[in-house]
PDB file of C-alpha atoms in Angstrom:
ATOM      1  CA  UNK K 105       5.725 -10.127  11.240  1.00  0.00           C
ATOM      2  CA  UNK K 106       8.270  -8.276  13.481  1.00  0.00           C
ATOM      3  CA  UNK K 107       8.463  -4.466  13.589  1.00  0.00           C
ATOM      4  CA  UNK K 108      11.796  -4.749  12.858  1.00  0.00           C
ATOM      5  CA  UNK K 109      11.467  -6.631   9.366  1.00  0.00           C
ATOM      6  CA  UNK K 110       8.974  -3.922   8.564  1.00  0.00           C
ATOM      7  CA  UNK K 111      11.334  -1.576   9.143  1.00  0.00           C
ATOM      8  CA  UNK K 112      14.327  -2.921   6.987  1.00  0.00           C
ATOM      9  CA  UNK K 113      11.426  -3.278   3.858  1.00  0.00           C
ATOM     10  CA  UNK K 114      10.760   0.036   4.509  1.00  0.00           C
ATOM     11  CA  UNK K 115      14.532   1.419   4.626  1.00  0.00           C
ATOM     12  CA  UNK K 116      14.938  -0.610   1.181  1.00  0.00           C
ATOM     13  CA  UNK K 117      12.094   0.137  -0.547  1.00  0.00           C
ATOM     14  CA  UNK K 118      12.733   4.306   0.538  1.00  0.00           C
ATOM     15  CA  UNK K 119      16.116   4.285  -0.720  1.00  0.00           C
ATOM     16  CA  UNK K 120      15.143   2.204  -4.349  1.00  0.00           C
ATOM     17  CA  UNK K 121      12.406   4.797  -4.620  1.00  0.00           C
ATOM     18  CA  UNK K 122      14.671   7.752  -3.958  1.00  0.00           C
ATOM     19  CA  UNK K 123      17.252   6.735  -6.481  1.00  0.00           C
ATOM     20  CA  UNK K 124      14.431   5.608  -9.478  1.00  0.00           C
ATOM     21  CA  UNK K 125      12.944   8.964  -9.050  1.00  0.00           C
ATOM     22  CA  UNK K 126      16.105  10.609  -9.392  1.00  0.00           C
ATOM     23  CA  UNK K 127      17.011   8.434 -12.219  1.00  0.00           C
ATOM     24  CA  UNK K 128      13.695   8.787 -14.119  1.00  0.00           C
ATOM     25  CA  UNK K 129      13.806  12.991 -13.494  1.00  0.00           C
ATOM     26  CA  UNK K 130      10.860  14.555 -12.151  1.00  0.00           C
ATOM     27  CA  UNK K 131       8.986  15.507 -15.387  1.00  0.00           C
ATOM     28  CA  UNK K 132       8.601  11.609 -16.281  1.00  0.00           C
ATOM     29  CA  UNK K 133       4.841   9.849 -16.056  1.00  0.00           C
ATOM     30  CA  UNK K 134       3.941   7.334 -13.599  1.00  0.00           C
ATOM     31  CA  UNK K 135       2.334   5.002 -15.575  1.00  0.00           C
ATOM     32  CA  UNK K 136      -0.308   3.885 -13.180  1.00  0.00           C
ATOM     33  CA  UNK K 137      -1.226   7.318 -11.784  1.00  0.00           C
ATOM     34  CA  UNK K 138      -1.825   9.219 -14.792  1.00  0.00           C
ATOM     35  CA  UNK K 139      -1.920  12.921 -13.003  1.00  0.00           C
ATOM     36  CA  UNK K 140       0.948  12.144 -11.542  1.00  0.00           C
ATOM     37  CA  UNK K 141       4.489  13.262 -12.601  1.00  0.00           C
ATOM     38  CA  UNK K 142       7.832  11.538 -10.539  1.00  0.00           C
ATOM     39  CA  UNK K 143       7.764  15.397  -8.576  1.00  0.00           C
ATOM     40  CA  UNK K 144       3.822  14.568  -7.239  1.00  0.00           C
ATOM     41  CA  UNK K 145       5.012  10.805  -6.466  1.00  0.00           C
ATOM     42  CA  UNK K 146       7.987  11.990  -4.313  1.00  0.00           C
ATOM     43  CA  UNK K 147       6.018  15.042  -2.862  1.00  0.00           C
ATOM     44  CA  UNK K 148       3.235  12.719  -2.097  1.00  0.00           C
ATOM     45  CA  UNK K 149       5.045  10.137  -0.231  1.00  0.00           C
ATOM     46  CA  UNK K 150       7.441  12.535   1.593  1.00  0.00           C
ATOM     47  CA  UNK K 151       4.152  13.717   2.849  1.00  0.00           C
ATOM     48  CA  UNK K 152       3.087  10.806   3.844  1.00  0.00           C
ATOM     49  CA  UNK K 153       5.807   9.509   5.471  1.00  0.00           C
ATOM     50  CA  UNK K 154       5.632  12.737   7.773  1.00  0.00           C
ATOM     51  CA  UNK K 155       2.403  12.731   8.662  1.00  0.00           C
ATOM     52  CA  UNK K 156       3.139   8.945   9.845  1.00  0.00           C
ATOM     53  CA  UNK K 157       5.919   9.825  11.630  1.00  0.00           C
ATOM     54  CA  UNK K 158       3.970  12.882  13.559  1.00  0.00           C
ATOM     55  CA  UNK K 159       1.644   9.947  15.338  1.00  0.00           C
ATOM     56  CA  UNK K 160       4.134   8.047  16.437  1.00  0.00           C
ATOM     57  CA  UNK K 161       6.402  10.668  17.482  1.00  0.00           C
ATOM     58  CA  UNK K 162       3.535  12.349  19.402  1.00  0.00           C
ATOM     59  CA  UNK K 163       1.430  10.049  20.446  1.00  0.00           C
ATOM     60  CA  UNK K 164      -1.553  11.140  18.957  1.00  0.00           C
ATOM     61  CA  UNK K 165      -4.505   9.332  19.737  1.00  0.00           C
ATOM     62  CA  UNK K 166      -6.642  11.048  16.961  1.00  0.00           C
ATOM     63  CA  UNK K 167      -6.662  11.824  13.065  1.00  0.00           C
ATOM     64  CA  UNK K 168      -5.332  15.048  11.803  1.00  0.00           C
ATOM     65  CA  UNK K 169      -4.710  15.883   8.395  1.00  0.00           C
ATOM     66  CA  UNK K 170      -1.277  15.964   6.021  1.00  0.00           C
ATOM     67  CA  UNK K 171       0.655  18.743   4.963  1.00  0.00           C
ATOM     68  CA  UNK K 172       0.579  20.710   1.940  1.00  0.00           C
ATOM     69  CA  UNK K 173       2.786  19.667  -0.534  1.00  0.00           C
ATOM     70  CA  UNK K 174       6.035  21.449  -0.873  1.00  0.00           C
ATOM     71  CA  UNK K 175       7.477  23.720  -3.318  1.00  0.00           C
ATOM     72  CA  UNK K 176      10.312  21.931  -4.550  1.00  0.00           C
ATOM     73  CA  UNK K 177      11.326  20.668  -7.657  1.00  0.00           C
ATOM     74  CA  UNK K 178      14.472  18.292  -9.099  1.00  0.00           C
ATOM     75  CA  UNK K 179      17.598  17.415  -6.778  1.00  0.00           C
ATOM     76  CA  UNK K 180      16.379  19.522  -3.536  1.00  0.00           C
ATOM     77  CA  UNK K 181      12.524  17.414  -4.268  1.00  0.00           C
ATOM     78  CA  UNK K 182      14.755  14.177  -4.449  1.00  0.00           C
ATOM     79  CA  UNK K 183      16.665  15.399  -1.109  1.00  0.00           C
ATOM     80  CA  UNK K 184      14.006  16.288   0.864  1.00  0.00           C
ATOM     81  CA  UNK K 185      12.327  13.204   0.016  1.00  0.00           C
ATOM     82  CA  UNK K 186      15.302  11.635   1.247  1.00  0.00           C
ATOM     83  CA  UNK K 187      15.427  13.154   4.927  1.00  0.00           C
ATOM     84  CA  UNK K 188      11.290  12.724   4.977  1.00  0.00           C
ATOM     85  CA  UNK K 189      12.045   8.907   4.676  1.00  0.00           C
ATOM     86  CA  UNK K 190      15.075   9.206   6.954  1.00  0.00           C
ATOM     87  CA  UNK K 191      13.257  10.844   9.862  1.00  0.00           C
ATOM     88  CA  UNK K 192      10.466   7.920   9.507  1.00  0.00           C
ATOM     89  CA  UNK K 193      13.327   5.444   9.819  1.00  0.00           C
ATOM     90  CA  UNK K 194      14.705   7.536  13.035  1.00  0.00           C
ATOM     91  CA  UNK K 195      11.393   8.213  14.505  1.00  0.00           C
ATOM     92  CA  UNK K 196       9.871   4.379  14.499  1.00  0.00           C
ATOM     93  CA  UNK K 197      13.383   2.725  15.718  1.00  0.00           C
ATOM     94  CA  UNK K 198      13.397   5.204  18.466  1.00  0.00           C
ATOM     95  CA  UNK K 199       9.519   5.030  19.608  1.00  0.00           C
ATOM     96  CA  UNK K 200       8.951   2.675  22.332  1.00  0.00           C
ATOM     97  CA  UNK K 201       7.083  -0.253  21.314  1.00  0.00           C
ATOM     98  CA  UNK K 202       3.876   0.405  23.551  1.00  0.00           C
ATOM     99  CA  UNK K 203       3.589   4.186  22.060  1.00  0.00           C
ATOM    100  CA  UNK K 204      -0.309   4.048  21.912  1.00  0.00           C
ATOM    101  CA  UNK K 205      -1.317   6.565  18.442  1.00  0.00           C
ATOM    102  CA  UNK K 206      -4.293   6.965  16.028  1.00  0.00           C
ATOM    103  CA  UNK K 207      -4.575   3.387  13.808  1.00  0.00           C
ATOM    104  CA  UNK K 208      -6.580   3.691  10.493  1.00  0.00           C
ATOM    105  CA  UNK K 209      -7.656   0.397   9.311  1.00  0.00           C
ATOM    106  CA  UNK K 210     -10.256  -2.421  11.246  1.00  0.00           C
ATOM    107  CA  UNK K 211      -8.557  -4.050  13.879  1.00  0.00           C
ATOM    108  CA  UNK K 212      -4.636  -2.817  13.987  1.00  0.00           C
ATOM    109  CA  UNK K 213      -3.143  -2.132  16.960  1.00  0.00           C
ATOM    110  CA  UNK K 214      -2.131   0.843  17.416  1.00  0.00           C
ATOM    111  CA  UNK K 215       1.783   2.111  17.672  1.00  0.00           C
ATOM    112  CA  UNK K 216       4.827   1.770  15.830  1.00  0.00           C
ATOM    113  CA  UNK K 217       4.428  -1.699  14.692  1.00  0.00           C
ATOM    114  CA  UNK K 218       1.019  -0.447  12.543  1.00  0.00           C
ATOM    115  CA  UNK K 219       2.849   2.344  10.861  1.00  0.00           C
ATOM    116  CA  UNK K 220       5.989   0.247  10.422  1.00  0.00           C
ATOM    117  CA  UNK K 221       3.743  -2.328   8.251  1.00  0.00           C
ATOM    118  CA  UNK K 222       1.842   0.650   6.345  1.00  0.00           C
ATOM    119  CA  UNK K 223       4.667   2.428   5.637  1.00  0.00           C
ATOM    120  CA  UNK K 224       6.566  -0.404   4.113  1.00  0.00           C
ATOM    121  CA  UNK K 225       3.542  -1.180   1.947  1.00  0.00           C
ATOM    122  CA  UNK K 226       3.515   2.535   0.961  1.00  0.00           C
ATOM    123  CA  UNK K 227       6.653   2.754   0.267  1.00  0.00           C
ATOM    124  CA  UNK K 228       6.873  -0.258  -1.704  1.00  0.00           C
ATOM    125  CA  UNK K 229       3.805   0.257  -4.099  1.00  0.00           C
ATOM    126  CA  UNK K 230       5.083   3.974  -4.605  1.00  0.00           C
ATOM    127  CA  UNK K 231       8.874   2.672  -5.747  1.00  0.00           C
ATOM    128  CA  UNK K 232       7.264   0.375  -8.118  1.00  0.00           C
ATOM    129  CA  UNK K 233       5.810   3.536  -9.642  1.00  0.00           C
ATOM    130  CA  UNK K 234       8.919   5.371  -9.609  1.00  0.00           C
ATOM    131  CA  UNK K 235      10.855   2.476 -11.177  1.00  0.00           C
ATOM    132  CA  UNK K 236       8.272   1.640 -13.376  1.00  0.00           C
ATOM    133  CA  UNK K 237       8.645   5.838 -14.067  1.00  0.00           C
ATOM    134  CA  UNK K 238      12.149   5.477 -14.903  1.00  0.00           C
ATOM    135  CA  UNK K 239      11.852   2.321 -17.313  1.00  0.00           C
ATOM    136  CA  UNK K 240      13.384  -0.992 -17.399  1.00  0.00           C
ATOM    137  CA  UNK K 241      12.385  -4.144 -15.217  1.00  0.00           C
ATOM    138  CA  UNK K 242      11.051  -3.553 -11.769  1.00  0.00           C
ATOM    139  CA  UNK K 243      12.931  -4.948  -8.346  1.00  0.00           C
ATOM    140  CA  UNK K 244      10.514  -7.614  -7.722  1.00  0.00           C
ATOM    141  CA  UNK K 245       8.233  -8.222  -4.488  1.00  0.00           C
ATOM    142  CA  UNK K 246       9.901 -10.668  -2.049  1.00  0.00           C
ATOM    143  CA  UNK K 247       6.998 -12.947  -1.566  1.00  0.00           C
ATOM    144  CA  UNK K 248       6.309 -12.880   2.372  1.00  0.00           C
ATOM    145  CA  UNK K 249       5.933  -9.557   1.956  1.00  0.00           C
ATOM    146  CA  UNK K 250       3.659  -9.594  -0.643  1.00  0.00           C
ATOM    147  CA  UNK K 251       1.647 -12.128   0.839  1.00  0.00           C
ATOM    148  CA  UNK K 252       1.310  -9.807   3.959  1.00  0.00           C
ATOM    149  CA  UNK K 253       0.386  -6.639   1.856  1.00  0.00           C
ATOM    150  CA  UNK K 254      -2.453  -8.934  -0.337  1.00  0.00           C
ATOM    151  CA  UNK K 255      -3.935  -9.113   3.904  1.00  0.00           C
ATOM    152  CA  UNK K 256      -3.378  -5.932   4.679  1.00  0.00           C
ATOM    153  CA  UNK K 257      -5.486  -4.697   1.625  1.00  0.00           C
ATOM    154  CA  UNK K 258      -8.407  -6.694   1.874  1.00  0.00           C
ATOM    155  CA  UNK K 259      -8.654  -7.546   5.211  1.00  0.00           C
ATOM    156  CA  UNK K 260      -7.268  -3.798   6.437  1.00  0.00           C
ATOM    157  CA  UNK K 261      -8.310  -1.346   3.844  1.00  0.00           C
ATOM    158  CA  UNK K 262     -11.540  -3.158   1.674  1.00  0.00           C
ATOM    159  CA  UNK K 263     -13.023  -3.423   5.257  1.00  0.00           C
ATOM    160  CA  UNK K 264     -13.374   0.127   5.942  1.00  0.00           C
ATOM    161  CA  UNK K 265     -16.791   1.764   5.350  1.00  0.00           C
ATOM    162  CA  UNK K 266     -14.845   4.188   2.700  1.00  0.00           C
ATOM    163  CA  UNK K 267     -13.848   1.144   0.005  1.00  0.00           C
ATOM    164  CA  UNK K 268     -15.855   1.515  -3.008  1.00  0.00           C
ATOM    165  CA  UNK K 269     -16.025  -2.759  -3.958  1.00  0.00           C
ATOM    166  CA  UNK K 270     -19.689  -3.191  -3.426  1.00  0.00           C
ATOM    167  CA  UNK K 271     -22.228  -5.222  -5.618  1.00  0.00           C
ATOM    168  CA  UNK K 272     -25.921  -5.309  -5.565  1.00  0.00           C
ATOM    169  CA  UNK K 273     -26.296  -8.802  -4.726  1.00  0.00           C
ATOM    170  CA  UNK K 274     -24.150 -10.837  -2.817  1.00  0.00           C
ATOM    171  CA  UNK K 275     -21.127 -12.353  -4.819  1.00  0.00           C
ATOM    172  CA  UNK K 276     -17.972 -14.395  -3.491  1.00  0.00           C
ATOM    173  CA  UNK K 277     -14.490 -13.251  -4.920  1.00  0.00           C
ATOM    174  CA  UNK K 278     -11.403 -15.846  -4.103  1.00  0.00           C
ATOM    175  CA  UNK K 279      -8.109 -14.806  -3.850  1.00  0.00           C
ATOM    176  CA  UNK K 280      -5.112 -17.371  -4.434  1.00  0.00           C
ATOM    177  CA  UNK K 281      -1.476 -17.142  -4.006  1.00  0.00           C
ATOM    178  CA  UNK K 282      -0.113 -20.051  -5.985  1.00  0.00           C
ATOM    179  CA  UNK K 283       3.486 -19.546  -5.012  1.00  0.00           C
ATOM    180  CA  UNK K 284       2.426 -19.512  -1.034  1.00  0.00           C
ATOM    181  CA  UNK K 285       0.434 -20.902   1.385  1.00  0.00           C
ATOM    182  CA  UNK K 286      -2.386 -18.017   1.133  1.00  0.00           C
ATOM    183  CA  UNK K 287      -5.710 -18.258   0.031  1.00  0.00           C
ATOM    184  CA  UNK K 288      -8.730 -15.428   0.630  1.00  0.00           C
ATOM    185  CA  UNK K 289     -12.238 -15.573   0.599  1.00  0.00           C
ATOM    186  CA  UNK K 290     -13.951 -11.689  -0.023  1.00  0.00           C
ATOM    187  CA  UNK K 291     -17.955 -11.432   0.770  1.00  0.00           C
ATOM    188  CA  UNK K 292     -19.168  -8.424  -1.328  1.00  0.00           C
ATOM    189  CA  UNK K 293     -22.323  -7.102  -1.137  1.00  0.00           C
ATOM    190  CA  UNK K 294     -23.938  -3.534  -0.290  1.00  0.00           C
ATOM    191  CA  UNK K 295     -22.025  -3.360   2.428  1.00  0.00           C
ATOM    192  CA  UNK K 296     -17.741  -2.802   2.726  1.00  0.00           C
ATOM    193  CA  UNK K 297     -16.479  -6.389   1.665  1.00  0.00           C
ATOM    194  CA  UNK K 298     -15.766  -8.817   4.613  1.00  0.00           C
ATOM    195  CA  UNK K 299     -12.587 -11.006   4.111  1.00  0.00           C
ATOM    196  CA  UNK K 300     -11.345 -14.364   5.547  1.00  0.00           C
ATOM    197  CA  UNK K 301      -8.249 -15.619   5.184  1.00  0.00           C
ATOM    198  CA  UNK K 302      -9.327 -19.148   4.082  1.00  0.00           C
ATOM    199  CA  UNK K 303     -11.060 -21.062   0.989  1.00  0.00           C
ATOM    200  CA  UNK K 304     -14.165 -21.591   2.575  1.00  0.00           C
ATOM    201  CA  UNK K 305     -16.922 -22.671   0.437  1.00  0.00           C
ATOM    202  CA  UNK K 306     -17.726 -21.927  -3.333  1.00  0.00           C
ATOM    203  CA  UNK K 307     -16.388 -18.499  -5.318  1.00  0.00           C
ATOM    204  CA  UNK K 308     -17.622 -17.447  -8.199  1.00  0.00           C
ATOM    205  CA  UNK K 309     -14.677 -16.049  -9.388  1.00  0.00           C
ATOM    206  CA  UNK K 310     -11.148 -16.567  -8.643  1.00  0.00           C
ATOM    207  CA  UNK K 311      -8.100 -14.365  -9.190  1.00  0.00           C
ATOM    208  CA  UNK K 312      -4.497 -16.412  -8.964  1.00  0.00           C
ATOM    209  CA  UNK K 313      -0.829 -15.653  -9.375  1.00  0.00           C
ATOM    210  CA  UNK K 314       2.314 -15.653  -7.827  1.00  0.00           C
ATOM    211  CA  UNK K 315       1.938 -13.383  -4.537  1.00  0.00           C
ATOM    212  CA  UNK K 316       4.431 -10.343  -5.770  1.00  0.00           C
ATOM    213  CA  UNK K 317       2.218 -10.290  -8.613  1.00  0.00           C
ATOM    214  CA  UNK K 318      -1.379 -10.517  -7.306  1.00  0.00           C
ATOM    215  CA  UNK K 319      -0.080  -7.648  -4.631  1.00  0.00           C
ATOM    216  CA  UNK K 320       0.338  -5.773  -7.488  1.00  0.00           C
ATOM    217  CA  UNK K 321      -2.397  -5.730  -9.694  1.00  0.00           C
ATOM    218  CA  UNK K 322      -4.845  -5.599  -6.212  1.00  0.00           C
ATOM    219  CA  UNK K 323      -3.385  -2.166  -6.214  1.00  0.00           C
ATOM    220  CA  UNK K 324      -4.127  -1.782 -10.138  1.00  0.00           C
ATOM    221  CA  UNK K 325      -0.201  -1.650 -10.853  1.00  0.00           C
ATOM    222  CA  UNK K 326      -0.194  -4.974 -13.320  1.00  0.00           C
ATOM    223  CA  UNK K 327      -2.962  -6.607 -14.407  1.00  0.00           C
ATOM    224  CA  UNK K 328      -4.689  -9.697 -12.730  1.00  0.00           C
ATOM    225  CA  UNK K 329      -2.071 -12.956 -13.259  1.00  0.00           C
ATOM    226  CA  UNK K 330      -5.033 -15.089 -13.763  1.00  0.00           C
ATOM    227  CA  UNK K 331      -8.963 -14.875 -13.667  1.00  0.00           C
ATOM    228  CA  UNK K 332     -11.429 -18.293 -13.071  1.00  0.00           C
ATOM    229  CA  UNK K 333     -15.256 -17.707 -13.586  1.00  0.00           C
ATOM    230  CA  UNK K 334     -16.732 -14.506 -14.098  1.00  0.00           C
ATOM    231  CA  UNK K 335     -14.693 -12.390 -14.684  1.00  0.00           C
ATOM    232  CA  UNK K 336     -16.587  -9.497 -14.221  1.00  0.00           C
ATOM    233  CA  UNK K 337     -16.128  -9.775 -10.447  1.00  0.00           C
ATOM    234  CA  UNK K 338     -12.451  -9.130 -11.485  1.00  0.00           C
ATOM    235  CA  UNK K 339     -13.363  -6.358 -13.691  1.00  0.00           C
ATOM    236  CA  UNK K 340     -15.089  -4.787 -10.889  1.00  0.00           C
ATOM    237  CA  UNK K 341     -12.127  -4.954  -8.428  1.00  0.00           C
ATOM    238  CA  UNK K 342     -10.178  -2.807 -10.620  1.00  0.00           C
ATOM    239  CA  UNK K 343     -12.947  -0.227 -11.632  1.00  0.00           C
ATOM    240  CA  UNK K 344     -13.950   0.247  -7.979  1.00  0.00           C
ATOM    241  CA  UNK K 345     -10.822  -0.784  -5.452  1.00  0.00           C
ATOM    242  CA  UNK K 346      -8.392   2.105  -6.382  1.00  0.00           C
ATOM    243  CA  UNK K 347      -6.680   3.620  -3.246  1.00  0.00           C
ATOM    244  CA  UNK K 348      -3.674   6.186  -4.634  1.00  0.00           C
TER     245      UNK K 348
END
């Protein structure tokens, strides 16, 4: 996908957040964080998008950690989580595309273009939770994009060392899109699960759905559309895969 689709997800999906927040009030629950109030969601994400920005913007070749989270509360929480997401806008659009910067997950190249993606899929998992904060139906997940973020999580973050999806013995999880042309195969074992994008050979369990809705319940926001087999490879997901 181009940077610059990337980037208009991510303006959307900042704004819709922005305004559910603000709708819901920051004392309301986020249903699938339960620590979380809509004040930690916003503080957490304006966070977040800052530290993202900071690579880019400086070219830093190397991790470093986030800020604390601010003192704010209500409409100046709500506005400063506004200009957070604004300066991410201005500071990717502006970066030249080559910017070489620190890259998190197995194989992304580095620069504008990786935070771009990330930040979109952020962004969009974290306005689901303040919509789904604020009550009522959801804006759904166009399905490209959903499609993309099912690959980013389990062939991006499930193959880092830190992912907790691990099984004694080796087990075969499929992953199928029914509304797209998207199919996974995950290898778990002891080691961090290993992820094709194909339906190559047999699974013994296979989760199914339309895309928007298999991108959310692999990041435990709705539960799974459909389970095959055992469904305790399912089961496991969920207990084990949760990345806030």
């Amino acid at each position: 996908m181009e940077t610059a689709w990337y980037l208009g997800t991510l303006e959307r999906e900042g704004r819709s957040l922005a305004d559910a927040a603000e709708q819901a009030g920051p004392d309301a629950p986020v249903p699938a964080c339960p620590d979380w109030r809509v004040r930690d969601l916003l503080r957490h994400t304006g966070v977040v998008h800052r530290w993202a920005a900071g690579f880019v913007a400086d070219a830093c070749p190397t991790p470093r950690p986030m800020e604390e989270h601010p003192d704010l509360d209500g409409a100046e929480l709500v506005a400063w989580y506004r200009a957070c997401h604004h300066a991410l806008l201005d500071t990717l659009r502006e970066a030249e595309p080559d910017v070489e910067c620190w890259a998190f997950l197995p194989g992304a190249v580095s620069g504008p273009g990786f935070w771009a993606r990330r930040q979109a899929h952020e962004t969009a998992v974290h306005r689901y939770d303040a919509e789904a904060a604020r009550g009522g139906e959801p804006t759904p997940v166009d399905t490209d994009f959903a499609v993309d973020g099912v690959d980013e999580l389990l062939r991006g973050f499930h193959a880092r060392r830190r992912s907790r999806v691990r099984t004694p013995e080796p087990r075969v999880l499929r992953v199928r899109a029914t509304d797209a042309d998207a199919v996974w195969t995950v290898r778990l074992s002891q080691e961090p699960p290993v992820t094709t994008r194909d339906a190559a050979g047999d699974a013994e369990c296979e989760v199914s759905g339309p895309a928007a809705e298999l991108y959310l319940s692999l990041w435990n926001r709705l539960p799974v559309p459909e389970v095959t087999g055992d469904a305790a490879l399912a089961a496991l997901w969920r207990e084990t895969s949760a990345i806030v």
